[in-house]
Coordinates of C-alpha atoms and ligand atoms in Angstrom, one line a residue:
M1 CA 37.7 -23.6 -3.2
T2 CA 38.3 -20.5 -1.1
E3 CA 36.8 -20.2 2.5
K4 CA 33.3 -18.6 2.7
N5 CA 33.6 -15.3 4.4
Q6 CA 30.2 -14.5 6.4
W7 CA 29.7 -12.1 9.0
E8 CA 28.7 -13.5 12.4
N9 CA 25.8 -11.5 12.7
A10 CA 23.6 -8.4 11.3
F11 CA 25.2 -6.0 14.1
T12 CA 28.9 -6.8 13.2
F13 CA 27.8 -5.9 9.5
M14 CA 26.1 -2.7 10.3
M15 CA 29.4 -1.7 12.6
A16 CA 31.3 -2.4 9.2
M17 CA 29.0 -0.6 7.4
I18 CA 29.3 2.8 9.5
G19 CA 32.9 2.4 9.9
S20 CA 33.0 2.4 6.0
A21 CA 30.9 5.4 6.1
V22 CA 31.9 7.4 8.7
G23 CA 35.6 8.6 7.8
L24 CA 37.6 11.9 6.7
G25 CA 34.5 12.8 4.4
N26 CA 32.7 13.3 7.8
I27 CA 35.1 14.9 9.9
W28 CA 37.0 17.4 7.8
R29 CA 34.9 17.6 4.8
F30 CA 31.4 18.0 5.8
P31 CA 31.8 21.5 8.1
Y32 CA 33.3 23.3 5.3
I33 CA 31.4 22.1 2.7
A34 CA 28.2 22.7 4.6
Y35 CA 29.6 26.2 5.9
S36 CA 30.8 27.5 2.4
N37 CA 27.4 26.3 0.8
G38 CA 25.4 29.1 2.4
G39 CA 25.5 27.1 6.1
G40 CA 21.8 26.6 7.3
E41 CA 20.9 26.9 3.5
F42 CA 22.7 23.6 3.0
I43 CA 20.2 21.4 5.5
I44 CA 17.0 21.3 2.8
P45 CA 19.7 20.0 -0.3
Y46 CA 21.5 17.9 2.2
I47 CA 18.2 16.1 3.2
V48 CA 16.9 15.6 -0.3
A49 CA 20.4 13.9 -1.0
I50 CA 19.9 11.4 1.5
L51 CA 16.7 10.7 0.9
C52 CA 16.7 11.0 -3.0
V53 CA 20.7 9.5 -3.8
G54 CA 22.1 8.3 -0.6
I55 CA 19.4 5.7 0.7
P56 CA 18.0 4.4 -2.5
F57 CA 21.3 4.1 -3.9
I58 CA 22.4 2.3 -0.5
Y59 CA 20.0 -0.3 -1.1
V60 CA 21.0 -1.0 -5.1
E61 CA 24.4 -2.2 -3.6
Y62 CA 22.9 -4.1 -0.7
G63 CA 20.3 -5.6 -2.9
A64 CA 22.5 -7.1 -5.4
G65 CA 25.3 -8.1 -3.0
Y66 CA 22.9 -10.0 -0.7
R67 CA 21.0 -11.9 -3.7
F68 CA 24.1 -12.8 -5.5
K69 CA 26.5 -13.7 -2.7
A70 CA 29.6 -12.7 -5.2
S71 CA 31.9 -9.8 -6.2
L72 CA 30.5 -7.5 -8.7
S73 CA 32.9 -8.7 -11.6
K74 CA 31.3 -12.2 -10.7
I75 CA 27.8 -10.8 -10.6
L76 CA 28.4 -9.4 -14.0
R77 CA 29.9 -12.1 -15.3
K78 CA 26.8 -14.1 -14.6
I79 CA 24.6 -11.3 -16.1
N80 CA 26.6 -11.3 -19.3
K81 CA 30.0 -13.1 -19.8
D82 CA 31.2 -9.7 -21.7
Y83 CA 30.2 -7.5 -19.1
E84 CA 33.0 -8.8 -16.5
Y85 CA 35.3 -5.9 -17.8
I86 CA 33.0 -3.4 -16.3
G87 CA 33.2 -5.1 -12.9
W88 CA 36.9 -5.0 -12.6
F89 CA 36.9 -1.4 -13.9
V90 CA 34.7 -0.2 -11.1
L91 CA 36.5 -2.6 -8.5
L92 CA 39.9 -0.9 -9.2
I93 CA 38.6 2.4 -8.2
P94 CA 38.3 2.2 -4.3
Y95 CA 41.9 0.3 -4.4
L96 CA 43.2 3.3 -6.3
I97 CA 41.5 5.5 -3.8
L98 CA 43.1 3.3 -1.1
T99 CA 46.6 3.9 -2.1
Y100 CA 46.4 7.8 -1.3
Y101 CA 44.2 7.3 1.5
T102 CA 47.0 5.4 3.5
C103 CA 49.2 8.5 2.9
I104 CA 47.0 10.7 4.7
I105 CA 46.3 8.3 7.4
G106 CA 50.5 8.1 7.7
W107 CA 50.2 11.7 8.2
N108 CA 47.9 11.5 11.0
I109 CA 50.1 9.0 12.8
I110 CA 52.5 11.4 12.7
Y111 CA 50.7 14.2 14.2
L112 CA 49.1 12.1 16.3
C113 CA 52.5 11.3 18.2
L114 CA 53.6 15.1 17.8
S115 CA 50.0 16.0 19.6
F116 CA 51.4 14.6 22.9
F117 CA 53.9 17.7 23.0
K118 CA 52.9 20.0 20.4
G119 CA 55.7 18.9 18.3
W120 CA 54.5 21.1 15.6
G121 CA 55.7 24.3 16.9
S122 CA 54.0 27.8 16.4
D123 CA 54.0 27.9 12.6
T124 CA 51.9 25.3 11.8
D125 CA 51.5 26.1 8.3
S126 CA 55.4 25.9 7.3
F127 CA 55.5 23.1 9.3
F128 CA 53.2 21.2 7.6
T129 CA 54.3 22.1 3.9
Q130 CA 57.8 22.1 4.4
S131 CA 59.1 20.7 7.5
M132 CA 56.9 17.6 7.3
L133 CA 55.8 17.1 3.6
H134 CA 58.9 19.1 2.0
S135 CA 56.3 19.8 -0.5
T136 CA 57.0 20.9 -3.9
T137 CA 55.3 21.4 -7.3
N138 CA 58.2 20.1 -9.1
P139 CA 57.2 16.8 -10.7
M140 CA 61.2 16.1 -10.4
G141 CA 60.3 15.8 -6.5
I142 CA 58.9 12.5 -6.9
F143 CA 62.4 10.9 -6.9
S144 CA 62.9 12.7 -3.3
I145 CA 61.2 10.2 -0.8
V146 CA 60.4 11.8 2.5
L147 CA 61.7 9.0 5.2
P148 CA 59.4 9.7 8.3
I149 CA 56.1 9.7 6.0
F150 CA 57.6 6.8 4.1
L151 CA 58.0 4.6 7.2
A152 CA 54.6 6.1 8.7
V153 CA 52.7 4.8 5.3
A154 CA 54.5 1.4 5.5
F155 CA 53.3 1.2 9.2
V156 CA 49.8 1.8 7.9
W157 CA 50.0 -0.9 5.3
V158 CA 51.1 -3.2 8.2
I159 CA 48.0 -2.4 10.1
I160 CA 45.6 -2.8 7.2
W161 CA 47.2 -6.2 6.5
F162 CA 47.2 -7.5 9.8
I163 CA 43.6 -6.6 10.3
S164 CA 42.5 -7.6 7.0
H165 CA 44.1 -11.5 6.3
K166 CA 42.3 -12.5 9.3
D167 CA 39.2 -14.3 9.2
L168 CA 36.3 -11.6 8.4
N169 CA 34.9 -11.4 12.1
K170 CA 38.1 -11.9 14.1
G171 CA 39.5 -9.3 12.0
L172 CA 37.7 -6.5 10.0
G173 CA 34.3 -7.3 12.2
K174 CA 36.0 -7.5 15.4
V175 CA 38.2 -4.1 15.2
C176 CA 35.1 -2.2 13.8
K177 CA 33.1 -3.6 16.5
I178 CA 36.0 -1.4 19.0
L179 CA 36.8 1.1 17.0
I180 CA 33.4 2.6 16.0
P181 CA 31.7 2.9 19.6
L182 CA 34.9 4.1 20.5
L183 CA 35.0 7.0 18.0
F184 CA 31.8 8.3 18.9
F185 CA 32.5 8.3 22.1
I186 CA 35.7 10.2 21.9
M187 CA 34.1 12.7 19.4
A188 CA 31.3 13.0 22.2
G189 CA 33.7 14.1 24.5
I190 CA 35.7 16.4 22.3
V191 CA 32.4 18.3 20.8
I192 CA 31.2 18.7 24.6
Y193 CA 34.3 20.2 25.4
S194 CA 34.6 22.5 22.4
I195 CA 30.8 23.9 23.0
T196 CA 31.8 25.1 26.2
L197 CA 34.5 27.1 25.0
P198 CA 34.3 30.8 24.5
G199 CA 33.7 31.9 21.2
A200 CA 31.8 28.4 20.4
S201 CA 28.4 30.0 20.2
T202 CA 29.7 32.3 17.5
G203 CA 31.1 29.4 15.4
I204 CA 27.9 27.4 15.7
K205 CA 25.9 30.3 14.6
A206 CA 27.9 30.7 11.7
L207 CA 27.4 27.2 10.5
F208 CA 23.5 26.8 11.1
T209 CA 22.7 30.4 10.1
P210 CA 21.4 30.9 6.5
H211 CA 23.5 33.0 4.4
W212 CA 21.0 34.0 1.9
S213 CA 22.4 36.1 -0.3
H214 CA 19.3 36.8 -2.7
G215 CA 16.6 35.3 -0.6
P216 CA 15.5 31.5 0.1
L217 CA 13.8 31.2 -3.4
I218 CA 16.5 32.3 -5.9
D219 CA 19.5 30.8 -3.4
L220 CA 17.6 27.1 -3.4
L221 CA 17.5 27.3 -7.3
D222 CA 21.5 27.7 -7.4
V223 CA 22.5 24.2 -9.5
N224 CA 26.2 24.4 -7.3
L225 CA 24.4 24.4 -3.9
W226 CA 22.3 20.9 -4.9
L227 CA 25.8 19.7 -6.3
A228 CA 27.5 20.4 -3.3
A229 CA 25.2 18.3 -1.4
F230 CA 25.0 15.4 -3.4
G231 CA 28.7 15.4 -4.0
Q232 CA 28.8 15.3 0.1
I233 CA 26.3 12.3 0.5
V234 CA 28.2 10.4 -2.3
F235 CA 32.0 10.9 -0.7
S236 CA 30.4 10.4 2.9
L237 CA 28.5 7.2 2.3
S238 CA 31.1 5.4 -0.1
L239 CA 28.6 5.4 -2.6
G240 CA 29.4 3.5 -6.0
L241 CA 32.7 1.6 -4.4
C242 CA 31.5 -1.6 -4.4
I243 CA 31.9 -1.7 -0.7
M244 CA 28.4 -2.1 0.4
L245 CA 28.0 -4.7 -2.2
T246 CA 31.0 -6.6 -1.4
Y247 CA 30.0 -6.1 2.6
S248 CA 26.3 -7.5 1.9
S249 CA 27.5 -10.4 0.0
Y250 CA 28.8 -11.4 3.3
L251 CA 25.7 -11.2 5.2
P252 CA 23.9 -14.7 6.3
K253 CA 20.2 -15.3 5.9
G254 CA 17.1 -13.4 7.3
V255 CA 18.5 -9.7 7.6
N256 CA 16.1 -6.6 7.1
L257 CA 18.2 -5.1 5.0
V258 CA 15.9 -1.8 4.6
K259 CA 15.8 -1.2 8.5
N260 CA 19.9 -1.7 8.3
G261 CA 20.3 0.9 5.2
L262 CA 18.3 3.7 7.1
I263 CA 20.3 3.1 10.2
V264 CA 23.8 3.3 8.4
A265 CA 22.8 6.5 6.3
L266 CA 21.2 8.1 9.2
T267 CA 24.3 7.1 11.9
N268 CA 26.5 8.7 9.3
S269 CA 24.8 11.7 8.7
A270 CA 24.3 12.3 12.6
F271 CA 27.9 12.0 12.9
E272 CA 28.9 14.4 10.6
I273 CA 26.4 17.0 11.7
F274 CA 27.4 16.2 15.3
T275 CA 31.0 16.7 14.6
A276 CA 30.7 19.4 12.6
I277 CA 29.4 21.2 16.0
G278 CA 32.6 20.8 17.7
M279 CA 34.8 21.6 14.7
F280 CA 32.8 25.2 14.5
S281 CA 32.8 25.6 18.0
I282 CA 36.6 25.4 18.0
L283 CA 36.8 27.5 14.8
G284 CA 34.6 30.0 16.7
Y285 CA 37.1 30.1 19.7
M286 CA 39.8 30.3 17.6
S287 CA 38.2 33.6 15.8
V288 CA 36.9 35.2 19.1
T289 CA 40.3 34.6 21.0
S290 CA 42.7 35.7 17.7
H291 CA 40.2 38.4 16.5
V292 CA 40.4 36.8 13.3
P293 CA 36.7 36.6 11.3
I294 CA 35.4 32.9 11.2
N295 CA 35.5 33.2 7.6
D296 CA 39.5 33.5 7.6
V297 CA 39.9 30.3 9.5
I298 CA 37.6 27.8 8.0
T299 CA 38.9 25.3 5.3
D300 CA 38.6 22.1 4.6
G301 CA 40.8 18.7 4.3
A302 CA 44.5 18.6 5.4
G303 CA 44.8 22.4 6.1
L304 CA 41.9 22.0 8.4
A305 CA 43.3 18.7 10.8
F306 CA 47.1 19.5 10.3
I307 CA 47.3 23.7 9.9
V308 CA 44.2 25.2 11.4
L309 CA 43.6 22.9 14.5
P310 CA 46.9 22.3 15.3
S311 CA 47.1 26.3 15.6
V312 CA 43.9 26.0 17.9
F313 CA 45.3 23.2 20.2
N314 CA 48.6 25.7 20.6
N315 CA 46.0 28.1 22.0
M316 CA 44.2 25.8 24.3
G317 CA 47.3 25.6 26.9
H318 CA 47.1 22.4 29.0
A319 CA 43.7 21.2 27.3
G320 CA 45.5 21.0 24.0
Y321 CA 47.5 18.1 25.0
I322 CA 44.6 16.4 25.8
I323 CA 42.0 17.3 22.9
G324 CA 44.8 17.5 20.0
P325 CA 45.7 13.7 20.9
L326 CA 42.2 12.8 21.2
F327 CA 41.2 14.2 17.9
F328 CA 43.8 12.6 16.0
I329 CA 42.6 9.3 17.5
C330 CA 39.5 10.2 16.4
L331 CA 40.7 10.6 13.0
F332 CA 42.9 7.7 13.1
F333 CA 40.0 5.2 13.9
A334 CA 37.5 6.8 11.2
A335 CA 39.8 6.8 8.4
L336 CA 41.3 3.2 9.3
T337 CA 37.8 1.7 9.7
S338 CA 37.1 3.1 5.8
A339 CA 40.6 2.1 4.7
L340 CA 39.8 -1.2 5.7
S341 CA 36.6 -1.4 3.6
L342 CA 38.4 0.3 0.6
I343 CA 40.2 -3.1 0.4
E344 CA 37.3 -5.6 0.3
P345 CA 35.8 -5.3 -3.0
L346 CA 38.9 -6.1 -4.9
S347 CA 39.9 -8.6 -2.4
S348 CA 36.7 -10.5 -2.5
A349 CA 36.8 -10.5 -6.5
L350 CA 40.5 -11.8 -6.4
S351 CA 39.2 -14.8 -4.0
D352 CA 36.0 -15.4 -6.6
K353 CA 38.0 -15.6 -9.5
F354 CA 41.3 -16.7 -8.8
G355 CA 40.2 -19.1 -5.7
I356 CA 42.7 -17.8 -3.5
S357 CA 42.4 -17.5 0.2
R358 CA 41.5 -14.2 1.9
D359 CA 45.0 -14.2 3.6
K360 CA 46.4 -14.1 0.3
A361 CA 44.5 -11.9 -1.9
T362 CA 45.1 -9.3 1.0
K363 CA 48.8 -10.1 1.1
Y364 CA 48.9 -9.2 -2.7
I365 CA 46.9 -6.3 -2.7
C366 CA 48.9 -4.9 0.3
V367 CA 52.2 -5.1 -1.0
V368 CA 51.4 -3.7 -4.4
G369 CA 49.0 -0.9 -2.8
F370 CA 52.2 0.0 -0.6
L371 CA 54.6 -0.1 -3.8
I372 CA 52.1 2.4 -5.2
S373 CA 51.7 4.5 -2.5
I374 CA 55.6 5.1 -2.0
I375 CA 54.9 8.0 -4.9
F376 CA 52.9 9.8 -2.4
T377 CA 55.6 9.8 0.2
S378 CA 57.6 12.2 -2.2
G379 CA 58.4 15.5 -2.0
Y380 CA 55.8 15.6 -5.0
G381 CA 53.6 13.5 -3.3
V382 CA 51.0 16.2 -2.0
T383 CA 50.4 17.3 -5.7
L384 CA 50.0 13.9 -6.8
L385 CA 47.7 13.1 -4.6
T386 CA 45.6 16.0 -5.0
Y387 CA 45.3 15.0 -8.8
F388 CA 44.6 11.2 -7.9
D389 CA 41.7 12.6 -5.8
D390 CA 40.1 14.9 -7.9
F391 CA 40.3 12.4 -10.7
L392 CA 39.0 9.3 -9.2
N393 CA 36.3 11.1 -7.4
Q394 CA 35.0 13.5 -10.1
F395 CA 35.7 10.7 -13.1
G396 CA 35.9 7.9 -11.4
L397 CA 33.4 7.8 -8.5
L398 CA 30.7 9.5 -10.2
L399 CA 30.9 7.2 -13.2
T400 CA 30.6 4.0 -11.2
I401 CA 27.2 5.1 -9.6
I402 CA 25.9 5.7 -13.1
I403 CA 27.4 2.3 -14.2
E404 CA 25.8 0.5 -11.3
C405 CA 21.9 2.2 -11.7
I406 CA 22.4 1.2 -15.3
I407 CA 23.3 -2.7 -14.9
F408 CA 21.0 -2.9 -11.7
G409 CA 18.0 -0.8 -12.6
W410 CA 18.0 -1.5 -16.8
I411 CA 19.9 -4.7 -17.7
Y412 CA 19.2 -6.6 -14.7
K413 CA 15.6 -7.2 -13.6
I414 CA 15.3 -4.5 -11.0
E415 CA 12.5 -6.0 -9.5
D416 CA 14.2 -9.0 -8.4
I417 CA 16.6 -6.6 -6.2
M418 CA 13.4 -5.2 -4.8
E419 CA 12.2 -8.7 -4.1
T420 CA 15.5 -9.8 -2.1
L421 CA 15.3 -6.3 -0.1
N422 CA 11.7 -6.6 0.8
E423 CA 12.2 -10.2 1.8
N424 CA 12.9 -9.5 5.6
S425 CA 11.6 -6.0 6.0
N426 CA 8.0 -4.8 7.0
L427 CA 9.0 -1.5 5.3
K428 CA 8.7 -2.1 1.5
I429 CA 10.3 -0.3 -0.9
G430 CA 8.5 -0.2 -4.0
K431 CA 7.9 2.1 -7.3
T432 CA 9.6 5.4 -6.2
W433 CA 12.4 3.9 -5.3
K434 CA 12.6 2.2 -9.2
F435 CA 12.0 5.2 -10.6
I436 CA 14.9 7.0 -8.4
I437 CA 17.5 4.4 -9.5
K438 CA 16.6 4.1 -13.1
Y439 CA 16.1 7.7 -13.8
F440 CA 16.6 10.2 -11.2
I441 CA 20.2 9.1 -9.8
P442 CA 21.8 8.5 -13.6
I443 CA 20.4 11.8 -14.7
V444 CA 21.4 13.8 -11.7
I445 CA 25.0 12.2 -10.9
G446 CA 25.5 12.2 -14.8
F447 CA 25.1 16.0 -14.8
M448 CA 27.5 16.0 -11.9
W449 CA 29.8 13.9 -13.9
I450 CA 29.7 16.3 -17.4
K451 CA 29.8 19.6 -15.6
G452 CA 32.6 18.4 -12.9
N453 CA 34.7 17.0 -15.8
F454 CA 34.3 20.0 -18.0
D455 CA 35.3 22.3 -15.3
N456 CA 38.3 20.1 -14.3
F457 CA 39.4 20.2 -17.9
I458 CA 39.1 23.6 -18.7
N459 CA 41.3 24.7 -15.4
E460 CA 43.8 21.6 -15.8
G461 CA 47.3 22.4 -16.6
V462 CA 49.6 20.1 -18.7
T463 CA 51.4 18.2 -15.8
K464 CA 48.2 17.6 -14.4
A465 CA 46.5 16.4 -17.5
V466 CA 49.3 14.2 -18.3
I467 CA 49.1 12.5 -14.9
Q468 CA 45.4 12.0 -15.2
I469 CA 45.8 10.5 -18.7
I470 CA 48.2 8.2 -17.3
L471 CA 45.7 7.1 -14.6
L472 CA 43.2 6.6 -17.1
A473 CA 45.3 4.5 -19.2
I474 CA 46.1 2.1 -15.8
M475 CA 42.2 2.1 -15.0
I476 CA 41.4 0.9 -18.7
I477 CA 44.2 -1.4 -19.1
V478 CA 44.5 -3.3 -15.8
P479 CA 40.7 -4.8 -15.8
I480 CA 41.5 -6.2 -19.2
I481 CA 44.4 -8.1 -18.0
F482 CA 42.0 -9.3 -15.1
T483 CA 39.5 -10.0 -17.5
R484 CA 41.5 -12.1 -19.7
L485 CA 43.3 -14.4 -17.2
P486 CA 41.4 -17.4 -16.6
A487 CA 39.8 -18.0 -13.7
K488 CA 40.7 -20.8 -11.3
V489 CA 37.3 -21.5 -9.8
E490 CA 34.7 -23.4 -11.6
D491 CA 31.6 -22.0 -11.0
Y492 CA 33.2 -18.4 -12.0
Ligands
PFF1 N1 33.1 7.3 3.4 C1 34.2 7.7 3.7 C2 35.1 9.0 4.0 O1 33.9 9.8 4.2 O2 36.3 9.3 4.0 C3 35.6 6.7 2.7 C4 35.9 7.5 1.2 C5 35.0 7.5 0.6 C6 36.9 7.4 1.1 C7 35.1 8.0 -0.6 C8 37.0 7.8 -0.2 C9 36.5 7.9 -0.8 F1 36.6 8.5 -2.2

């Protein structure tokens, strides 16, 4: 038998949950998604997405994890022996995401070091794509490893292993309790400084003014606007990755799950809206000082963090030497606490089935994860990373949400989960929640899944299709192996 993981208190659990949710999605994805989907117009679908998808789905995982106190594969095996396979399929997805998430953290560490002396030079675009990534679209580029990135990624895996292999509270819990408040504090400093910059109001106005193109009624009927809002909430709250299920399985008795879930969802959104104000103030400053319309400076993802912002830090003079490092520290804290959560579902499932200690499980996971990550440190790495990301988010993440809703909403008695959730809460969840889990989420997310995969399929080149088919084969075969291997724990 393995030692039982248990949070020392509900606060540590909450910090870990916020650490998982607040990540790259909040800092570099939200501002762009909000702006490119109509700015102020986005707020309405966004609020609906939090209330109708985000919070209700959090409760499914909270309730299931807390009730069964086990990993998904074990829960499914308990419900019906034949379902164990589905559990391993779902659990593999956060792990595969982690293999490239660590690579982005590696780039971030390099930029953190460079930010102290603005080592990216004046042409930040060619520095990032060429000097740093040696990026190529030729698949043969997979054989040329970029050494600094390789070393940075190895370092990231060592950090992840070092924190995760320890006892739950001394490792993961302690790190989240320190880094999350620190992240919020530093980000507050960056945002407050940013709004004092000349041009900040231009940026903030661009972010919050609704850009109605056909008037509110017609615009709000646009399906894509709603899909963008649901997609942001799914990504930002790490829904469907079984992280919340695993974290809540570590809870002691007597925790108010309903209140806890509300705080996590609201804190996550408050953080991303607040951060977007800072990002847009900085972009407004850039637009005004370099006389470029804000439309032309805004972008998301790596382009924002590693090309646009370094160029703004260049223009800031001495302040750039402070704001730059602080920004990359924030990105590092946010991404690290998310990465630590992506390891947990698989690690807990391995311990449950094979009786290995947390220490051993994380060791295997980190070694294999690092070996997979190496492909992303090659010249072809960025292209591969984009293919993996598109596929895992579009195909994997949405599918796992639907699977979980079907399992816990239809196959398992949803009333039992409801009872668990209401056990320690004055605020009771009831029929509306049940309706959302059984009908609303599977239909909405199902529609997103079909539409997204269809669009992906139409626009796909041959190489991308081949790579995604290989990935799909891995996602199907590996769970078969885990299911077939005999359990080493008696009550499995
Ligand atoms: N919610 C985190 C983020 O916004 O970055 C973590 C995460 C979620 C990472 C979903 C990756 C992912 F596909």
